[in-house]
């Protein structure tokens, strides 16, 4: 592959300062370091460095998302086939390949629009701000389509990611300085701007005939809300666990999310503290509500193992809450941050009449509060230091 | 006192440690030097000019901020060159050695009867004082200060470092004399910080408290010891000195002669034969690289791979540092590997598990590759994983990056110097220049302080 390297080296000077195309340097840098390791040397200070960099970190998150993405392809197609043909009951009744192809028909356009709109905005901001294109975009652009309902019009997807990237990230100064998770900001914008397309019973199952209309099919969460724990009678926990239920593209399968969690925790890229505390916060709040329930058929009586497998709880706690930039950044703060996300999710799901799903709101809310949590952890640390110095 | 266990940290798994502890005599390089550039924030006033004849102990320059402390010649001969860098900053005063090592005669009294004022005066005049460094700021101890405590560093956890216990072997009497004299400079305690693997019982003098530290790097850094036993602050000045320097001071006080020799460890992944060499203070790096038959471009570092100073043979700064007992040699040859981010193996070690090489081998041949390109800070917790101090690394680093000196000071910046944060910079996935940020902030605090 020497010729390619030689060609790149030959044109490199055009993109450096004072070159013909120096404005396009961020694009050049992104391409060059995508194809080859940068080969940069340490100048002083530590003369040797750790083998990990941001590119590898972000690629690891993308790898962790692959199980969810693959499952999204299948389940989206499967739900569509199930809605069309009443004889289909379980995943064994369909041809997996055609289900996956059906899902790809939904996923790919959403993903391509996200990449195109988001990528263009990232590049524009990188060029204006004269910084490198950050690999974090790889993660944002894959997370975003996975949290959308399959029937979402493409122009709304484009608008959502644009909002997420510009107002969720770039106005704060770009990657590393954003307060909110950009993918979630995009989703939350769509949720409040186009509620009819983001919630209700008819958006979760796509239809092959029309982009605009989906089949009616309530998610388990919506049924909990309307029917309380009585709905558990004809719902299958295992279907919810494996993810053969309607929902946002990538969020439905708990095993796929857990595989992702295993990759994130093993590689030390994602924070196990946040994931575990989210789970504990959710379980504790659910148990409390179970104890307070006025009658056994009330929503308050839904047990925690159902809260775990429905909606986007697992996906949100594993991939969204752990965003290192928008989460709490002290180790003690992470426990508080995660536990409150778990608690708030259940609070919104069960007690708030307007929103069937709570994890998205809980994470965004705690993103906003993470700096406050950190502030107090930092203050305790400062106080401790002052005491030792006798100030 | 019980051993203080450092739990979090990292011993960088780099090849090139010394395995044979026999000390060989070094090749005698023609030049030696003293480097003002090593002294943090120095405002150099030269006391010699090119062509002057000097002896061991002849003052070469001083720091205008503290004119009592003289920086004296490590060698005898003739001033060959005075190298200057940017803004005419003096980099090095180079001496063409005559090989006699003739000394300026100084008279000394036995250290126990020495009164502290006379001792200070002697040390400042002979240049031995420059072995003492202070926190905060990491500059040379000020001659008028009285520190809250003195830390003698008898352990070294930096990558490939040889224990100071090995380097001061058979110098018990000198060490004890030096330690006792130094203890008289402080009203507070004098600590001897050691590693449980070494037996220092012959080195303990009355009035010296020993404290053992075990665990991975940074368990052997004075910054870690001070953090546990100190800490340093604007109103709490702490001094540090290496065990070898203590023995050198003791030798001078006992015999009236300054030692000109020093044992150093030549280490590093590109060192063909990691070994111990008995060399001379301030010696040109030729003494260490004479036998390196490396075909690759190499970088010679005076000090460890984490916090050493680039000292390539033949450059103005290519001399053994004032405080260093270690030389690290590392390859400069970096490669541009195609689509490397796709592969879970890359022949490199990482603290995270994003590369799997570390499960298949225990030592790595590091080179000077940055292993990535600079990016915005994305705190994935690598710093916290190796942070041995009760300091919040992510928050401190962000305050250093944004130049928020007030917050940085509150978060403990004054306790730290470059060597303490070098491991954070090593582990940083965004390749942020943390040591440089810290120094900029410290200079700013010192200026405004």
Coordinates of C-alpha atoms in Angstrom, one line a residue, chain B residues 21-430:
Chain B
X21 CA 24.0 -4.7 38.7
X22 CA 27.8 -4.7 38.3
X23 CA 29.0 -1.2 37.8
X24 CA 31.3 -0.6 34.8
X25 CA 33.5 2.4 34.3
X26 CA 32.1 4.7 31.7
X27 CA 34.0 6.0 28.6
X28 CA 35.4 9.4 29.4
X29 CA 33.7 12.0 27.2
X30 CA 35.7 15.1 26.3
X31 CA 33.1 17.6 27.6
X32 CA 30.9 18.1 30.6
X33 CA 28.3 20.8 31.2
X34 CA 26.0 22.4 33.6
X35 CA 22.6 23.3 32.2
X36 CA 20.7 26.4 33.4
X37 CA 17.8 25.2 31.3
X38 CA 17.2 22.5 33.8
X39 CA 16.4 25.0 36.5
X40 CA 12.8 26.0 36.6
X41 CA 12.2 29.7 35.9
X42 CA 15.9 30.7 36.2
X43 CA 17.1 34.2 35.4
X44 CA 20.7 33.3 34.6
X45 CA 23.6 35.5 35.5
X46 CA 26.8 34.1 34.0
X47 CA 29.9 34.3 36.1
X48 CA 32.3 32.9 33.5
X49 CA 33.0 33.5 29.8
X50 CA 34.3 31.3 27.0
X51 CA 37.9 30.4 27.4
X52 CA 38.0 30.8 31.2
X53 CA 39.8 28.1 33.2
X54 CA 37.6 26.4 35.8
X55 CA 38.0 23.9 38.5
X56 CA 35.5 21.6 40.2
X57 CA 33.6 24.0 42.4
X58 CA 34.2 27.2 40.4
X59 CA 31.0 29.2 40.2
X60 CA 29.6 29.1 36.6
X61 CA 26.4 31.1 37.0
X62 CA 23.7 32.0 39.5
X63 CA 20.0 32.7 39.5
X64 CA 19.2 36.4 39.9
X65 CA 16.2 35.4 42.1
X66 CA 18.4 34.0 44.8
X67 CA 22.0 35.2 44.3
X68 CA 23.5 33.3 47.3
X69 CA 23.1 30.0 45.6
X70 CA 25.9 29.3 43.3
X71 CA 25.9 26.8 40.4
X72 CA 29.4 25.4 40.3
X73 CA 31.4 23.5 37.8
X74 CA 31.1 19.8 37.9
X75 CA 34.5 19.4 36.1
X76 CA 37.8 21.0 35.7
X77 CA 39.1 22.4 32.4
X78 CA 38.3 25.3 30.1
X79 CA 34.9 26.9 29.2
X80 CA 34.4 25.7 25.7
X81 CA 31.0 27.2 24.8
X82 CA 28.0 28.8 26.2
X83 CA 25.0 27.7 24.3
X84 CA 21.9 29.9 24.0
X85 CA 18.4 29.1 22.9
X86 CA 15.3 31.2 22.2
X87 CA 15.3 34.7 23.6
X88 CA 19.0 34.2 24.4
X89 CA 18.1 31.9 27.3
X90 CA 21.3 30.1 28.4
X91 CA 21.0 26.4 27.7
X92 CA 24.3 25.0 28.7
X93 CA 27.7 26.0 29.9
X94 CA 30.1 23.5 28.3
X95 CA 33.5 22.7 29.8
X96 CA 36.3 21.1 27.9
X97 CA 37.5 18.6 30.5
X98 CA 41.2 18.4 31.3
X99 CA 40.7 15.2 33.2
X100 CA 42.4 16.3 36.4
X101 CA 39.2 17.1 38.3
X102 CA 41.2 19.5 40.4
X103 CA 39.1 21.1 43.1
X104 CA 38.8 24.4 44.9
X105 CA 39.8 23.6 48.5
X106 CA 37.1 24.1 51.1
X107 CA 37.4 23.4 54.8
X108 CA 34.6 21.7 56.6
X109 CA 33.9 20.9 60.2
X110 CA 32.2 17.7 61.4
X111 CA 28.5 18.0 60.6
X112 CA 27.2 17.4 64.2
X113 CA 29.0 20.5 65.5
X114 CA 28.2 22.5 62.4
X115 CA 25.8 25.4 63.1
X116 CA 23.0 25.6 60.5
X117 CA 23.9 29.1 59.3
X118 CA 27.4 28.1 58.5
X119 CA 26.2 24.9 56.8
X120 CA 23.8 26.8 54.6
X121 CA 26.6 29.1 53.6
X122 CA 28.9 26.3 52.8
X123 CA 26.4 24.4 50.7
X124 CA 25.3 27.5 48.8
X125 CA 28.9 28.5 48.1
X126 CA 30.0 25.0 46.9
X127 CA 27.0 24.5 44.7
X128 CA 25.8 21.5 46.7
X129 CA 22.7 23.4 47.7
X130 CA 21.3 23.0 44.2
X131 CA 20.5 19.4 45.1
X132 CA 17.6 20.7 47.2
X133 CA 14.4 21.4 45.5
X134 CA 11.2 22.8 46.9
X135 CA 7.4 22.4 46.6
X136 CA 5.4 24.3 45.5
X137 CA 6.8 25.2 42.1
X138 CA 9.6 22.7 41.9
X139 CA 12.3 25.3 41.9
X140 CA 15.6 25.1 43.7
X141 CA 15.2 25.6 47.5
X142 CA 15.6 29.3 48.5
X143 CA 18.6 29.9 50.7
X144 CA 16.6 31.9 53.2
X145 CA 13.7 29.5 53.7
X146 CA 13.0 27.1 56.5
X147 CA 10.9 24.2 55.2
X148 CA 8.1 22.5 57.1
X149 CA 9.7 19.2 56.3
X150 CA 12.6 17.7 54.3
X151 CA 12.1 14.6 52.2
X152 CA 15.0 12.3 51.3
X153 CA 13.9 10.1 48.4
X154 CA 15.3 6.7 48.8
X155 CA 13.1 5.0 46.3
X156 CA 12.4 5.5 42.6
X157 CA 9.4 3.9 40.9
X158 CA 9.8 5.7 37.5
X159 CA 10.0 3.3 34.5
X160 CA 13.2 1.3 34.5
X161 CA 14.7 3.3 37.3
X162 CA 17.3 1.6 39.5
X163 CA 16.7 1.9 43.3
X164 CA 18.7 4.7 44.9
X165 CA 19.6 2.0 47.5
X166 CA 21.8 0.3 44.8
X167 CA 23.3 3.7 43.8
X168 CA 24.4 4.6 47.3
X169 CA 25.6 1.1 48.3
X170 CA 28.7 1.2 50.5
X171 CA 28.3 5.0 51.2
X172 CA 26.5 4.6 54.6
X173 CA 28.8 6.9 56.5
X174 CA 28.6 9.6 53.9
X175 CA 24.8 9.2 53.7
X176 CA 24.4 9.4 57.5
X177 CA 26.6 12.5 57.8
X178 CA 24.7 14.2 54.9
X179 CA 21.3 13.4 56.3
X180 CA 22.2 14.6 59.8
X181 CA 23.5 17.9 58.5
X182 CA 20.5 18.4 56.2
X183 CA 18.1 17.6 59.1
X184 CA 19.5 20.7 60.9
X185 CA 18.1 22.9 58.1
X186 CA 14.5 22.3 59.0
X187 CA 12.5 22.7 62.2
X188 CA 10.2 20.0 61.0
X189 CA 10.7 16.3 60.4
X190 CA 13.2 14.9 58.0
X191 CA 11.8 11.9 56.2
X192 CA 13.6 9.1 54.5
X193 CA 11.1 7.6 52.0
X194 CA 12.0 4.1 50.9
X195 CA 10.7 0.9 49.4
X196 CA 10.1 -2.2 51.5
X197 CA 12.3 -4.2 49.1
X198 CA 15.4 -2.3 50.3
X199 CA 17.1 -2.5 53.7
X200 CA 18.0 1.0 54.8
X201 CA 18.7 0.1 58.5
X202 CA 22.4 1.0 58.1
X203 CA 21.5 4.4 56.8
X204 CA 19.3 5.6 59.5
X205 CA 20.6 8.5 61.6
X206 CA 19.1 9.9 64.8
X207 CA 16.4 12.5 63.9
X208 CA 15.6 10.9 60.6
X209 CA 12.2 9.2 60.2
X210 CA 11.9 6.4 57.8
X211 CA 8.6 5.8 55.9
X212 CA 8.1 3.0 53.5
X213 CA 6.0 3.2 50.3
X214 CA 5.0 0.2 48.2
X215 CA 2.9 -0.2 45.1
X216 CA 3.1 0.8 41.5
X217 CA 4.5 4.1 40.1
X218 CA 4.1 6.8 41.5
X219 CA 4.8 5.2 44.8
X220 CA 8.5 6.3 44.4
X221 CA 8.0 9.9 43.6
X222 CA 8.7 12.6 46.2
X223 CA 5.4 14.3 45.2
X224 CA 3.5 11.2 46.3
X225 CA 5.5 11.1 49.6
X226 CA 4.8 14.7 50.3
X227 CA 1.1 14.3 49.5
X228 CA 0.9 11.6 52.1
X229 CA 3.1 13.2 54.8
X230 CA 3.0 16.9 53.9
X231 CA 1.3 18.3 51.9
X232 CA 2.9 21.3 50.2
X233 CA 1.1 24.7 50.0
X234 CA 1.9 28.4 49.7
X235 CA 2.5 28.6 53.4
X236 CA 3.9 25.1 53.7
X237 CA 7.2 24.8 51.8
X238 CA 8.6 21.3 51.6
X239 CA 12.1 20.4 50.4
X240 CA 13.2 17.2 48.6
X241 CA 16.6 15.8 47.9
X242 CA 17.7 12.5 46.3
X243 CA 19.5 9.9 48.4
X244 CA 22.6 10.1 46.1
X245 CA 22.9 13.8 46.6
X246 CA 22.6 13.3 50.4
X247 CA 25.6 11.0 50.2
X248 CA 27.5 13.5 48.0
X249 CA 26.9 16.3 50.6
X250 CA 28.0 13.9 53.4
X251 CA 31.2 13.0 51.5
X252 CA 32.0 16.7 51.1
X253 CA 31.4 17.4 54.8
X254 CA 33.5 14.5 55.9
X255 CA 36.4 14.8 53.5
X256 CA 36.3 18.4 52.3
X257 CA 36.3 17.1 48.7
X258 CA 33.4 17.1 46.3
X259 CA 32.7 13.9 44.5
X260 CA 32.8 14.3 40.7
X261 CA 31.5 10.8 40.0
X262 CA 28.1 9.4 39.8
X263 CA 26.6 6.0 39.0
X264 CA 23.9 6.1 36.4
X265 CA 21.7 3.4 34.9
X266 CA 21.5 3.3 31.1
X267 CA 18.1 1.9 30.3
X268 CA 15.4 2.0 27.7
X269 CA 13.9 -0.1 24.9
X270 CA 16.6 1.1 22.4
X271 CA 19.5 0.6 24.7
X272 CA 21.5 -2.3 23.3
X273 CA 22.9 -3.2 26.7
X274 CA 21.1 -1.8 29.7
X275 CA 23.7 -1.4 32.4
X276 CA 25.1 0.6 35.3
X277 CA 27.9 3.0 34.5
X278 CA 30.2 4.9 36.8
X279 CA 30.5 8.3 35.1
X280 CA 31.1 11.9 36.0
X281 CA 28.7 14.7 36.9
X282 CA 27.4 16.6 33.9
X283 CA 29.2 14.3 31.5
X284 CA 28.4 14.5 27.7
X285 CA 26.0 11.8 26.6
X286 CA 28.7 10.1 24.5
X287 CA 29.7 8.1 27.6
X288 CA 26.4 6.3 27.4
X289 CA 25.8 6.1 23.7
X290 CA 29.3 5.0 22.7
X291 CA 28.4 1.4 22.6
X292 CA 24.9 1.8 21.2
X293 CA 25.0 0.3 17.7
X294 CA 21.4 1.1 17.0
X295 CA 20.6 1.5 13.3
X296 CA 17.5 3.4 14.1
X297 CA 17.2 7.1 15.0
X298 CA 17.3 7.2 18.8
X299 CA 16.4 9.7 21.4
X300 CA 18.6 10.0 24.5
X301 CA 16.8 11.1 27.6
X302 CA 18.4 12.3 30.8
X303 CA 16.1 10.9 33.4
X304 CA 13.2 8.5 32.9
X305 CA 11.0 8.0 29.9
X306 CA 8.1 9.7 31.7
X307 CA 9.7 12.9 33.0
X308 CA 13.3 13.0 31.5
X309 CA 14.8 15.8 29.4
X310 CA 15.7 15.1 25.8
X311 CA 19.5 15.1 25.7
X312 CA 20.6 13.8 22.4
X313 CA 24.3 13.2 22.1
X314 CA 26.1 16.1 20.4
X315 CA 23.3 18.7 20.9
X316 CA 23.7 21.7 23.3
X317 CA 21.6 19.9 25.9
X318 CA 23.3 16.5 25.4
X319 CA 24.7 16.1 28.9
X320 CA 23.7 14.2 32.1
X321 CA 21.3 16.3 34.2
X322 CA 22.1 17.7 37.6
X323 CA 19.7 15.4 39.5
X324 CA 19.6 12.4 37.2
X325 CA 20.9 8.9 37.9
X326 CA 19.2 7.4 34.9
X327 CA 19.5 7.6 31.1
X328 CA 16.7 6.3 28.9
X329 CA 17.2 5.5 25.2
X330 CA 14.1 5.2 23.0
X331 CA 13.6 4.8 19.3
X332 CA 12.5 7.9 17.3
X333 CA 11.4 5.7 14.4
X334 CA 7.6 6.0 14.1
X335 CA 5.6 4.2 11.5
X336 CA 2.4 5.1 9.7
X337 CA 0.3 2.0 9.9
X338 CA -2.6 1.6 7.6
X339 CA -6.1 1.5 9.1
X340 CA -4.6 0.5 12.5
X341 CA -7.8 1.6 14.3
X342 CA -9.6 -1.4 12.9
X343 CA -7.3 -4.0 14.5
X344 CA -7.6 -5.1 18.1
X345 CA -3.8 -5.8 18.1
X346 CA -1.2 -3.1 17.5
X347 CA 1.9 -4.2 19.4
X348 CA 1.3 -1.5 22.0
X349 CA 0.3 -1.4 25.6
X350 CA -2.7 0.4 26.8
X351 CA -4.2 1.0 30.2
X352 CA -7.6 0.5 28.7
X353 CA -8.5 -2.8 27.1
X354 CA -9.0 -1.3 23.6
X355 CA -5.9 -3.1 22.4
X356 CA -5.5 -6.7 23.4
X357 CA -1.7 -7.1 23.1
X358 CA -1.2 -6.9 26.9
X359 CA -2.9 -10.2 27.4
X360 CA -0.3 -11.9 25.4
X361 CA 2.9 -10.4 26.5
X362 CA 4.2 -8.5 29.6
X363 CA 6.9 -6.2 28.2
X364 CA 6.7 -3.8 25.2
X365 CA 9.2 -2.2 23.0
X366 CA 8.0 1.4 23.2
X367 CA 9.0 4.1 20.8
X368 CA 8.5 7.9 20.8
X369 CA 5.1 7.6 18.9
X370 CA 2.4 9.7 20.3
X371 CA 0.0 6.9 19.4
X372 CA -2.7 9.2 18.2
X373 CA -3.3 12.8 17.6
X374 CA -4.3 15.6 19.9
X375 CA -8.1 15.9 20.5
X376 CA -10.5 17.6 22.9
X377 CA -10.6 16.2 26.4
X378 CA -12.9 13.2 26.6
X379 CA -12.6 12.0 30.2
X380 CA -13.1 8.2 30.0
X381 CA -11.6 7.7 33.5
X382 CA -8.0 6.7 32.5
X383 CA -6.6 9.4 34.8
X384 CA -8.6 8.3 37.8
X385 CA -7.5 4.7 37.3
X386 CA -3.8 5.5 37.8
X387 CA -4.2 8.5 40.1
X388 CA -2.5 7.7 43.5
X389 CA -3.3 11.1 45.1
X390 CA -6.4 12.6 46.8
X391 CA -6.6 15.0 43.9
X392 CA -9.3 15.0 41.2
X393 CA -7.4 14.7 38.0
X394 CA -10.1 15.4 35.4
X395 CA -11.2 18.6 37.2
X396 CA -7.6 19.7 37.8
X397 CA -6.5 19.1 34.2
X398 CA -9.5 21.0 32.9
X399 CA -8.6 24.0 35.1
X400 CA -5.0 23.8 33.9
X401 CA -6.2 23.6 30.3
X402 CA -8.4 26.6 30.6
X403 CA -5.8 28.6 32.6
X404 CA -8.1 28.9 35.6
X405 CA -5.3 29.3 38.1
X406 CA -7.6 29.9 41.1
X407 CA -9.3 26.6 40.7
X408 CA -6.1 24.8 39.8
X409 CA -4.6 26.1 43.1
X410 CA -7.6 24.9 45.1
X411 CA -7.5 21.5 43.4
X412 CA -3.9 20.9 44.5
X413 CA -1.7 22.2 41.6
X414 CA 0.8 23.5 44.1
X415 CA 1.5 20.0 45.4
X416 CA 2.6 18.9 41.9
X417 CA 5.4 19.3 39.5
X418 CA 5.8 17.8 36.0
X419 CA 6.9 14.3 37.2
X420 CA 3.8 13.9 39.2
X421 CA 1.4 14.5 36.3
X422 CA 3.6 12.8 33.7
X423 CA 1.8 9.5 34.2
X424 CA -1.6 11.3 33.5
X425 CA -0.2 12.7 30.3
X426 CA 1.1 9.2 29.4
X427 CA -2.4 7.7 29.8
X428 CA -4.4 10.6 28.2
X429 CA -6.3 9.3 25.2
X430 CA -6.6 12.9 23.9

